Amino acid sequence: MPAPESPGAQPSESQIVISNMAYTVPTSVRPGQQLTIVNRDDPNHTVTADDNSLFDTRISGGGGIKSFTAPTTPGTYPFHCKYHANMHGMLTVE
């Protein structure tokens, strides 16, 4: 029987987890894959593509969950939180 997942476990391949003012992102995702964002922090956050055109999703604090679709073109997509300048991540689509 598999061990239960601990609260600090890595996200599944289809999740971006926000915790302690940082993103935990899958190593890579498929083009057009549906992704779920889980916000474990108290404040609201966003997952916003640095070019502001491909994705921009606001997630409520305190356990908020939102979904979005990964870009359909393979590549590396830097993103940030609009509300917290120190929060940055990278989404790799392949």
PDB file of N, CA and C in Angstrom:
ATOM      1  N   MET A   1       0.859  -1.173   0.000  1.00  0.00           N
ATOM      2  CA  MET A   1       0.000   0.000   0.000  1.00  0.00           C
ATOM      3  C   MET A   1       0.904   1.235   0.000  1.00  0.00           C
ATOM      4  N   PRO A   2       0.622   2.233  -0.874  1.00  0.00           N
ATOM      5  CA  PRO A   2       1.468   3.427  -0.915  1.00  0.00           C
ATOM      6  C   PRO A   2       1.322   4.267   0.347  1.00  0.00           C
ATOM      7  N   ALA A   3       2.395   4.956   0.676  1.00  0.00           N
ATOM      8  CA  ALA A   3       2.371   5.847   1.843  1.00  0.00           C
ATOM      9  C   ALA A   3       1.464   7.031   1.560  1.00  0.00           C
ATOM     10  N   PRO A   4       0.764   7.542   2.569  1.00  0.00           N
ATOM     11  CA  PRO A   4      -0.081   8.718   2.353  1.00  0.00           C
ATOM     12  C   PRO A   4       0.765   9.926   1.976  1.00  0.00           C
ATOM     13  N   GLU A   5       0.163  10.801   1.213  1.00  0.00           N
ATOM     14  CA  GLU A   5       0.874  12.010   0.776  1.00  0.00           C
ATOM     15  C   GLU A   5       0.997  12.976   1.943  1.00  0.00           C
ATOM     16  N   SER A   6       2.193  13.485   2.147  1.00  0.00           N
ATOM     17  CA  SER A   6       2.402  14.449   3.224  1.00  0.00           C
ATOM     18  C   SER A   6       2.002  15.835   2.751  1.00  0.00           C
ATOM     19  N   PRO A   7       1.652  16.751   3.669  1.00  0.00           N
ATOM     20  CA  PRO A   7       1.239  18.096   3.275  1.00  0.00           C
ATOM     21  C   PRO A   7       2.299  18.837   2.471  1.00  0.00           C
ATOM     22  N   GLY A   8       3.570  18.511   2.661  1.00  0.00           N
ATOM     23  CA  GLY A   8       4.635  19.198   1.947  1.00  0.00           C
ATOM     24  C   GLY A   8       5.053  18.493   0.671  1.00  0.00           C
ATOM     25  N   ALA A   9       4.264  17.527   0.213  1.00  0.00           N
ATOM     26  CA  ALA A   9       4.638  16.753  -0.966  1.00  0.00           C
ATOM     27  C   ALA A   9       4.676  17.626  -2.209  1.00  0.00           C
ATOM     28  N   GLN A  10       5.443  17.173  -3.196  1.00  0.00           N
ATOM     29  CA  GLN A  10       5.525  17.880  -4.470  1.00  0.00           C
ATOM     30  C   GLN A  10       4.163  17.839  -5.153  1.00  0.00           C
ATOM     31  N   PRO A  11       3.871  18.828  -5.988  1.00  0.00           N
ATOM     32  CA  PRO A  11       2.583  18.843  -6.663  1.00  0.00           C
ATOM     33  C   PRO A  11       2.496  17.721  -7.683  1.00  0.00           C
ATOM     34  N   SER A  12       1.263  17.330  -8.010  1.00  0.00           N
ATOM     35  CA  SER A  12       1.086  16.359  -9.080  1.00  0.00           C
ATOM     36  C   SER A  12       1.501  17.023 -10.389  1.00  0.00           C
ATOM     37  N   GLU A  13       1.597  16.230 -11.444  1.00  0.00           N
ATOM     38  CA  GLU A  13       2.077  16.787 -12.707  1.00  0.00           C
ATOM     39  C   GLU A  13       1.169  17.886 -13.252  1.00  0.00           C
ATOM     40  N   SER A  14      -0.040  18.006 -12.751  1.00  0.00           N
ATOM     41  CA  SER A  14      -0.954  19.012 -13.280  1.00  0.00           C
ATOM     42  C   SER A  14      -1.250  20.135 -12.290  1.00  0.00           C
ATOM     43  N   GLN A  15      -0.406  20.321 -11.282  1.00  0.00           N
ATOM     44  CA  GLN A  15      -0.636  21.363 -10.278  1.00  0.00           C
ATOM     45  C   GLN A  15       0.536  22.321 -10.154  1.00  0.00           C
ATOM     46  N   ILE A  16       0.180  23.585  -9.949  1.00  0.00           N
ATOM     47  CA  ILE A  16       1.121  24.587  -9.475  1.00  0.00           C
ATOM     48  C   ILE A  16       0.665  24.902  -8.059  1.00  0.00           C
ATOM     49  N   VAL A  17       1.555  24.742  -7.092  1.00  0.00           N
ATOM     50  CA  VAL A  17       1.206  24.995  -5.694  1.00  0.00           C
ATOM     51  C   VAL A  17       1.920  26.259  -5.238  1.00  0.00           C
ATOM     52  N   ILE A  18       1.162  27.141  -4.579  1.00  0.00           N
ATOM     53  CA  ILE A  18       1.720  28.362  -4.004  1.00  0.00           C
ATOM     54  C   ILE A  18       1.732  28.184  -2.493  1.00  0.00           C
ATOM     55  N   SER A  19       2.920  28.282  -1.907  1.00  0.00           N
ATOM     56  CA  SER A  19       3.080  28.110  -0.470  1.00  0.00           C
ATOM     57  C   SER A  19       4.315  28.881  -0.025  1.00  0.00           C
ATOM     58  N   ASN A  20       4.211  29.555   1.112  1.00  0.00           N
ATOM     59  CA  ASN A  20       5.333  30.332   1.652  1.00  0.00           C
ATOM     60  C   ASN A  20       5.858  31.350   0.642  1.00  0.00           C
ATOM     61  N   MET A  21       4.929  31.994  -0.057  1.00  0.00           N
ATOM     62  CA  MET A  21       5.261  33.062  -1.019  1.00  0.00           C
ATOM     63  C   MET A  21       6.169  32.565  -2.144  1.00  0.00           C
ATOM     64  N   ALA A  22       5.975  31.312  -2.561  1.00  0.00           N
ATOM     65  CA  ALA A  22       6.770  30.740  -3.650  1.00  0.00           C
ATOM     66  C   ALA A  22       5.913  29.757  -4.445  1.00  0.00           C
ATOM     67  N   TYR A  23       6.277  29.566  -5.706  1.00  0.00           N
ATOM     68  CA  TYR A  23       5.605  28.616  -6.583  1.00  0.00           C
ATOM     69  C   TYR A  23       6.369  27.297  -6.602  1.00  0.00           C
ATOM     70  N   THR A  24       5.645  26.188  -6.584  1.00  0.00           N
ATOM     71  CA  THR A  24       6.208  24.882  -6.892  1.00  0.00           C
ATOM     72  C   THR A  24       5.518  24.431  -8.174  1.00  0.00           C
ATOM     73  N   VAL A  25       6.332  24.227  -9.209  1.00  0.00           N
ATOM     74  CA  VAL A  25       5.819  24.027 -10.566  1.00  0.00           C
ATOM     75  C   VAL A  25       6.256  22.655 -11.074  1.00  0.00           C
ATOM     76  N   PRO A  26       5.409  21.969 -11.856  1.00  0.00           N
ATOM     77  CA  PRO A  26       5.850  20.709 -12.461  1.00  0.00           C
ATOM     78  C   PRO A  26       7.098  20.923 -13.316  1.00  0.00           C
ATOM     79  N   THR A  27       7.904  19.882 -13.476  1.00  0.00           N
ATOM     80  CA  THR A  27       9.103  19.966 -14.307  1.00  0.00           C
ATOM     81  C   THR A  27       8.741  20.397 -15.718  1.00  0.00           C
ATOM     82  N   SER A  28       7.687  19.811 -16.271  1.00  0.00           N
ATOM     83  CA  SER A  28       7.178  20.223 -17.578  1.00  0.00           C
ATOM     84  C   SER A  28       5.731  19.771 -17.695  1.00  0.00           C
ATOM     85  N   VAL A  29       5.018  20.380 -18.638  1.00  0.00           N
ATOM     86  CA  VAL A  29       3.632  20.021 -18.917  1.00  0.00           C
ATOM     87  C   VAL A  29       3.472  19.862 -20.423  1.00  0.00           C
ATOM     88  N   ARG A  30       2.374  19.236 -20.832  1.00  0.00           N
ATOM     89  CA  ARG A  30       2.084  19.050 -22.249  1.00  0.00           C
ATOM     90  C   ARG A  30       1.422  20.299 -22.827  1.00  0.00           C
ATOM     91  N   PRO A  31       1.596  20.554 -24.111  1.00  0.00           N
ATOM     92  CA  PRO A  31       0.896  21.680 -24.741  1.00  0.00           C
ATOM     93  C   PRO A  31      -0.619  21.541 -24.541  1.00  0.00           C
ATOM     94  N   GLY A  32      -1.255  22.607 -24.108  1.00  0.00           N
ATOM     95  CA  GLY A  32      -2.699  22.621 -23.909  1.00  0.00           C
ATOM     96  C   GLY A  32      -3.193  21.862 -22.691  1.00  0.00           C
ATOM     97  N   GLN A  33      -2.287  21.399 -21.837  1.00  0.00           N
ATOM     98  CA  GLN A  33      -2.678  20.648 -20.641  1.00  0.00           C
ATOM     99  C   GLN A  33      -3.413  21.550 -19.662  1.00  0.00           C
ATOM    100  N   GLN A  34      -4.442  21.009 -19.027  1.00  0.00           N
ATOM    101  CA  GLN A  34      -5.169  21.727 -17.984  1.00  0.00           C
ATOM    102  C   GLN A  34      -4.341  21.681 -16.701  1.00  0.00           C
ATOM    103  N   LEU A  35      -4.109  22.846 -16.090  1.00  0.00           N
ATOM    104  CA  LEU A  35      -3.338  22.944 -14.850  1.00  0.00           C
ATOM    105  C   LEU A  35      -4.223  23.489 -13.745  1.00  0.00           C
ATOM    106  N   THR A  36      -4.027  22.988 -12.544  1.00  0.00           N
ATOM    107  CA  THR A  36      -4.731  23.481 -11.369  1.00  0.00           C
ATOM    108  C   THR A  36      -3.730  24.226 -10.501  1.00  0.00           C
ATOM    109  N   ILE A  37      -4.126  25.405 -10.046  1.00  0.00           N
ATOM    110  CA  ILE A  37      -3.292  26.201  -9.148  1.00  0.00           C
ATOM    111  C   ILE A  37      -3.922  26.136  -7.763  1.00  0.00           C
ATOM    112  N   VAL A  38      -3.131  25.778  -6.767  1.00  0.00           N
ATOM    113  CA  VAL A  38      -3.597  25.693  -5.383  1.00  0.00           C
ATOM    114  C   VAL A  38      -2.826  26.729  -4.574  1.00  0.00           C
ATOM    115  N   ASN A  39      -3.545  27.641  -3.926  1.00  0.00           N
ATOM    116  CA  ASN A  39      -2.918  28.691  -3.118  1.00  0.00           C
ATOM    117  C   ASN A  39      -3.025  28.328  -1.643  1.00  0.00           C
ATOM    118  N   ARG A  40      -1.935  27.877  -1.058  1.00  0.00           N
ATOM    119  CA  ARG A  40      -1.911  27.521   0.365  1.00  0.00           C
ATOM    120  C   ARG A  40      -1.562  28.708   1.256  1.00  0.00           C
ATOM    121  N   ASP A  41      -1.220  29.846   0.654  1.00  0.00           N
ATOM    122  CA  ASP A  41      -0.907  31.061   1.418  1.00  0.00           C
ATOM    123  C   ASP A  41      -2.186  31.796   1.793  1.00  0.00           C
ATOM    124  N   ASP A  42      -2.094  32.695   2.769  1.00  0.00           N
ATOM    125  CA  ASP A  42      -3.236  33.526   3.144  1.00  0.00           C
ATOM    126  C   ASP A  42      -3.537  34.627   2.129  1.00  0.00           C
ATOM    127  N   PRO A  43      -2.528  35.332   1.596  1.00  0.00           N
ATOM    128  CA  PRO A  43      -2.858  36.407   0.651  1.00  0.00           C
ATOM    129  C   PRO A  43      -3.240  35.864  -0.731  1.00  0.00           C
ATOM    130  N   ASN A  44      -3.959  36.691  -1.479  1.00  0.00           N
ATOM    131  CA  ASN A  44      -4.258  36.379  -2.873  1.00  0.00           C
ATOM    132  C   ASN A  44      -2.972  36.425  -3.682  1.00  0.00           C
ATOM    133  N   HIS A  45      -2.918  35.647  -4.750  1.00  0.00           N
ATOM    134  CA  HIS A  45      -1.774  35.629  -5.657  1.00  0.00           C
ATOM    135  C   HIS A  45      -2.284  35.570  -7.092  1.00  0.00           C
ATOM    136  N   THR A  46      -1.362  35.743  -8.039  1.00  0.00           N
ATOM    137  CA  THR A  46      -1.673  35.501  -9.445  1.00  0.00           C
ATOM    138  C   THR A  46      -0.587  34.621 -10.044  1.00  0.00           C
ATOM    139  N   VAL A  47      -0.947  33.973 -11.129  1.00  0.00           N
ATOM    140  CA  VAL A  47       0.008  33.310 -12.015  1.00  0.00           C
ATOM    141  C   VAL A  47      -0.173  34.040 -13.339  1.00  0.00           C
ATOM    142  N   THR A  48       0.743  34.971 -13.615  1.00  0.00           N
ATOM    143  CA  THR A  48       0.626  35.880 -14.753  1.00  0.00           C
ATOM    144  C   THR A  48       1.856  35.742 -15.640  1.00  0.00           C
ATOM    145  N   ALA A  49       1.634  35.398 -16.902  1.00  0.00           N
ATOM    146  CA  ALA A  49       2.750  35.310 -17.849  1.00  0.00           C
ATOM    147  C   ALA A  49       3.458  36.655 -17.900  1.00  0.00           C
ATOM    148  N   ASP A  50       4.788  36.630 -17.970  1.00  0.00           N
ATOM    149  CA  ASP A  50       5.551  37.878 -17.976  1.00  0.00           C
ATOM    150  C   ASP A  50       5.168  38.789 -19.134  1.00  0.00           C
ATOM    151  N   ASP A  51       4.694  38.211 -20.248  1.00  0.00           N
ATOM    152  CA  ASP A  51       4.264  39.062 -21.368  1.00  0.00           C
ATOM    153  C   ASP A  51       2.799  39.490 -21.222  1.00  0.00           C
ATOM    154  N   ASN A  52       2.136  39.059 -20.139  1.00  0.00           N
ATOM    155  CA  ASN A  52       0.755  39.429 -19.802  1.00  0.00           C
ATOM    156  C   ASN A  52      -0.291  39.009 -20.818  1.00  0.00           C
ATOM    157  N   SER A  53       0.063  38.155 -21.792  1.00  0.00           N
ATOM    158  CA  SER A  53      -0.936  37.816 -22.798  1.00  0.00           C
ATOM    159  C   SER A  53      -1.362  36.349 -22.783  1.00  0.00           C
ATOM    160  N   LEU A  54      -0.502  35.439 -22.385  1.00  0.00           N
ATOM    161  CA  LEU A  54      -0.821  34.018 -22.500  1.00  0.00           C
ATOM    162  C   LEU A  54      -1.672  33.483 -21.360  1.00  0.00           C
ATOM    163  N   PHE A  55      -1.413  33.925 -20.153  1.00  0.00           N
ATOM    164  CA  PHE A  55      -2.233  33.513 -19.019  1.00  0.00           C
ATOM    165  C   PHE A  55      -2.097  34.535 -17.905  1.00  0.00           C
ATOM    166  N   ASP A  56      -3.184  34.700 -17.169  1.00  0.00           N
ATOM    167  CA  ASP A  56      -3.246  35.643 -16.052  1.00  0.00           C
ATOM    168  C   ASP A  56      -4.378  35.175 -15.148  1.00  0.00           C
ATOM    169  N   THR A  57      -4.041  34.428 -14.115  1.00  0.00           N
ATOM    170  CA  THR A  57      -5.045  33.811 -13.256  1.00  0.00           C
ATOM    171  C   THR A  57      -4.860  34.284 -11.824  1.00  0.00           C
ATOM    172  N   ARG A  58      -5.932  34.799 -11.209  1.00  0.00           N
ATOM    173  CA  ARG A  58      -5.921  35.243  -9.813  1.00  0.00           C
ATOM    174  C   ARG A  58      -6.461  34.110  -8.954  1.00  0.00           C
ATOM    175  N   ILE A  59      -5.753  33.828  -7.849  1.00  0.00           N
ATOM    176  CA  ILE A  59      -6.140  32.755  -6.951  1.00  0.00           C
ATOM    177  C   ILE A  59      -6.327  33.328  -5.558  1.00  0.00           C
ATOM    178  N   SER A  60      -7.506  33.125  -4.986  1.00  0.00           N
ATOM    179  CA  SER A  60      -7.797  33.620  -3.641  1.00  0.00           C
ATOM    180  C   SER A  60      -6.921  32.928  -2.614  1.00  0.00           C
ATOM    181  N   GLY A  61      -6.601  33.667  -1.550  1.00  0.00           N
ATOM    182  CA  GLY A  61      -5.794  33.117  -0.472  1.00  0.00           C
ATOM    183  C   GLY A  61      -6.572  32.139   0.380  1.00  0.00           C
ATOM    184  N   GLY A  62      -5.856  31.431   1.237  1.00  0.00           N
ATOM    185  CA  GLY A  62      -6.499  30.530   2.185  1.00  0.00           C
ATOM    186  C   GLY A  62      -7.060  29.265   1.569  1.00  0.00           C
ATOM    187  N   GLY A  63      -6.407  28.735   0.541  1.00  0.00           N
ATOM    188  CA  GLY A  63      -6.854  27.474  -0.052  1.00  0.00           C
ATOM    189  C   GLY A  63      -7.563  27.614  -1.381  1.00  0.00           C
ATOM    190  N   GLY A  64      -7.492  28.786  -1.994  1.00  0.00           N
ATOM    191  CA  GLY A  64      -8.133  28.987  -3.289  1.00  0.00           C
ATOM    192  C   GLY A  64      -7.573  28.054  -4.354  1.00  0.00           C
ATOM    193  N   ILE A  65      -8.442  27.648  -5.269  1.00  0.00           N
ATOM    194  CA  ILE A  65      -8.060  26.759  -6.365  1.00  0.00           C
ATOM    195  C   ILE A  65      -8.632  27.325  -7.657  1.00  0.00           C
ATOM    196  N   LYS A  66      -7.795  27.390  -8.680  1.00  0.00           N
ATOM    197  CA  LYS A  66      -8.224  27.839 -10.014  1.00  0.00           C
ATOM    198  C   LYS A  66      -7.539  26.962 -11.045  1.00  0.00           C
ATOM    199  N   SER A  67      -8.093  26.921 -12.240  1.00  0.00           N
ATOM    200  CA  SER A  67      -7.495  26.162 -13.332  1.00  0.00           C
ATOM    201  C   SER A  67      -7.235  27.067 -14.514  1.00  0.00           C
ATOM    202  N   PHE A  68      -6.257  26.683 -15.326  1.00  0.00           N
ATOM    203  CA  PHE A  68      -6.025  27.345 -16.599  1.00  0.00           C
ATOM    204  C   PHE A  68      -5.374  26.350 -17.544  1.00  0.00           C
ATOM    205  N   THR A  69      -5.357  26.698 -18.813  1.00  0.00           N
ATOM    206  CA  THR A  69      -4.800  25.831 -19.839  1.00  0.00           C
ATOM    207  C   THR A  69      -3.400  26.305 -20.200  1.00  0.00           C
ATOM    208  N   ALA A  70      -2.456  25.375 -20.205  1.00  0.00           N
ATOM    209  CA  ALA A  70      -1.079  25.703 -20.587  1.00  0.00           C
ATOM    210  C   ALA A  70      -1.051  26.145 -22.049  1.00  0.00           C
ATOM    211  N   PRO A  71      -0.082  26.961 -22.425  1.00  0.00           N
ATOM    212  CA  PRO A  71       0.055  27.352 -23.829  1.00  0.00           C
ATOM    213  C   PRO A  71       0.168  26.117 -24.730  1.00  0.00           C
ATOM    214  N   THR A  72      -0.282  26.250 -25.965  1.00  0.00           N
ATOM    215  CA  THR A  72      -0.244  25.126 -26.902  1.00  0.00           C
ATOM    216  C   THR A  72       1.076  25.027 -27.657  1.00  0.00           C
ATOM    217  N   THR A  73       1.894  26.048 -27.583  1.00  0.00           N
ATOM    218  CA  THR A  73       3.196  26.050 -28.249  1.00  0.00           C
ATOM    219  C   THR A  73       4.282  25.666 -27.247  1.00  0.00           C
ATOM    220  N   PRO A  74       5.077  24.626 -27.557  1.00  0.00           N
ATOM    221  CA  PRO A  74       6.170  24.274 -26.653  1.00  0.00           C
ATOM    222  C   PRO A  74       7.115  25.455 -26.434  1.00  0.00           C
ATOM    223  N   GLY A  75       7.646  25.530 -25.229  1.00  0.00           N
ATOM    224  CA  GLY A  75       8.578  26.602 -24.893  1.00  0.00           C
ATOM    225  C   GLY A  75       8.651  26.789 -23.397  1.00  0.00           C
ATOM    226  N   THR A  76       9.395  27.795 -22.993  1.00  0.00           N
ATOM    227  CA  THR A  76       9.552  28.138 -21.586  1.00  0.00           C
ATOM    228  C   THR A  76       8.870  29.474 -21.352  1.00  0.00           C
ATOM    229  N   TYR A  77       7.968  29.506 -20.380  1.00  0.00           N
ATOM    230  CA  TYR A  77       7.136  30.676 -20.127  1.00  0.00           C
ATOM    231  C   TYR A  77       7.368  31.200 -18.708  1.00  0.00           C
ATOM    232  N   PRO A  78       8.112  32.290 -18.564  1.00  0.00           N
ATOM    233  CA  PRO A  78       8.288  32.881 -17.238  1.00  0.00           C
ATOM    234  C   PRO A  78       6.982  33.539 -16.781  1.00  0.00           C
ATOM    235  N   PHE A  79       6.736  33.481 -15.482  1.00  0.00           N
ATOM    236  CA  PHE A  79       5.535  34.115 -14.931  1.00  0.00           C
ATOM    237  C   PHE A  79       5.849  34.717 -13.571  1.00  0.00           C
ATOM    238  N   HIS A  80       4.898  35.488 -13.054  1.00  0.00           N
ATOM    239  CA  HIS A  80       5.092  36.201 -11.789  1.00  0.00           C
ATOM    240  C   HIS A  80       3.749  36.400 -11.100  1.00  0.00           C
ATOM    241  N   CYS A  81       3.807  36.915  -9.878  1.00  0.00           N
ATOM    242  CA  CYS A  81       2.616  37.332  -9.142  1.00  0.00           C
ATOM    243  C   CYS A  81       2.506  38.848  -9.256  1.00  0.00           C
ATOM    244  N   LYS A  82       1.352  39.328  -9.685  1.00  0.00           N
ATOM    245  CA  LYS A  82       1.142  40.779  -9.821  1.00  0.00           C
ATOM    246  C   LYS A  82       1.217  41.502  -8.476  1.00  0.00           C
ATOM    247  N   TYR A  83       0.882  40.797  -7.399  1.00  0.00           N
ATOM    248  CA  TYR A  83       0.791  41.428  -6.088  1.00  0.00           C
ATOM    249  C   TYR A  83       2.092  41.371  -5.286  1.00  0.00           C
ATOM    250  N   HIS A  84       2.985  40.455  -5.629  1.00  0.00           N
ATOM    251  CA  HIS A  84       4.207  40.237  -4.841  1.00  0.00           C
ATOM    252  C   HIS A  84       5.398  40.148  -5.791  1.00  0.00           C
ATOM    253  N   ALA A  85       6.149  41.233  -5.883  1.00  0.00           N
ATOM    254  CA  ALA A  85       7.223  41.373  -6.875  1.00  0.00           C
ATOM    255  C   ALA A  85       8.325  40.325  -6.741  1.00  0.00           C
ATOM    256  N   ASN A  86       8.451  39.701  -5.582  1.00  0.00           N
ATOM    257  CA  ASN A  86       9.509  38.710  -5.377  1.00  0.00           C
ATOM    258  C   ASN A  86       9.112  37.308  -5.828  1.00  0.00           C
ATOM    259  N   MET A  87       7.891  37.121  -6.291  1.00  0.00           N
ATOM    260  CA  MET A  87       7.415  35.792  -6.686  1.00  0.00           C
ATOM    261  C   MET A  87       7.523  35.618  -8.198  1.00  0.00           C
ATOM    262  N   HIS A  88       8.330  34.631  -8.607  1.00  0.00           N
ATOM    263  CA  HIS A  88       8.534  34.328 -10.024  1.00  0.00           C
ATOM    264  C   HIS A  88       8.565  32.821 -10.209  1.00  0.00           C
ATOM    265  N   GLY A  89       8.175  32.372 -11.388  1.00  0.00           N
ATOM    266  CA  GLY A  89       8.235  30.952 -11.713  1.00  0.00           C
ATOM    267  C   GLY A  89       8.463  30.770 -13.198  1.00  0.00           C
ATOM    268  N   MET A  90       8.606  29.510 -13.600  1.00  0.00           N
ATOM    269  CA  MET A  90       8.852  29.179 -14.995  1.00  0.00           C
ATOM    270  C   MET A  90       8.015  27.952 -15.347  1.00  0.00           C
ATOM    271  N   LEU A  91       7.209  28.059 -16.396  1.00  0.00           N
ATOM    272  CA  LEU A  91       6.406  26.946 -16.879  1.00  0.00           C
ATOM    273  C   LEU A  91       7.041  26.445 -18.168  1.00  0.00           C
ATOM    274  N   THR A  92       7.417  25.160 -18.195  1.00  0.00           N
ATOM    275  CA  THR A  92       8.017  24.561 -19.383  1.00  0.00           C
ATOM    276  C   THR A  92       6.984  23.672 -20.055  1.00  0.00           C
ATOM    277  N   VAL A  93       6.696  23.968 -21.312  1.00  0.00           N
ATOM    278  CA  VAL A  93       5.736  23.206 -22.103  1.00  0.00           C
ATOM    279  C   VAL A  93       6.529  22.420 -23.137  1.00  0.00           C
ATOM    280  N   GLU A  94       6.371  21.080 -23.118  1.00  0.00           N
ATOM    281  CA  GLU A  94       7.080  20.250 -24.102  1.00  0.00           C
ATOM    282  C   GLU A  94       6.303  19.003 -24.436  1.00  0.00           C
TER     283      GLU A  94
END
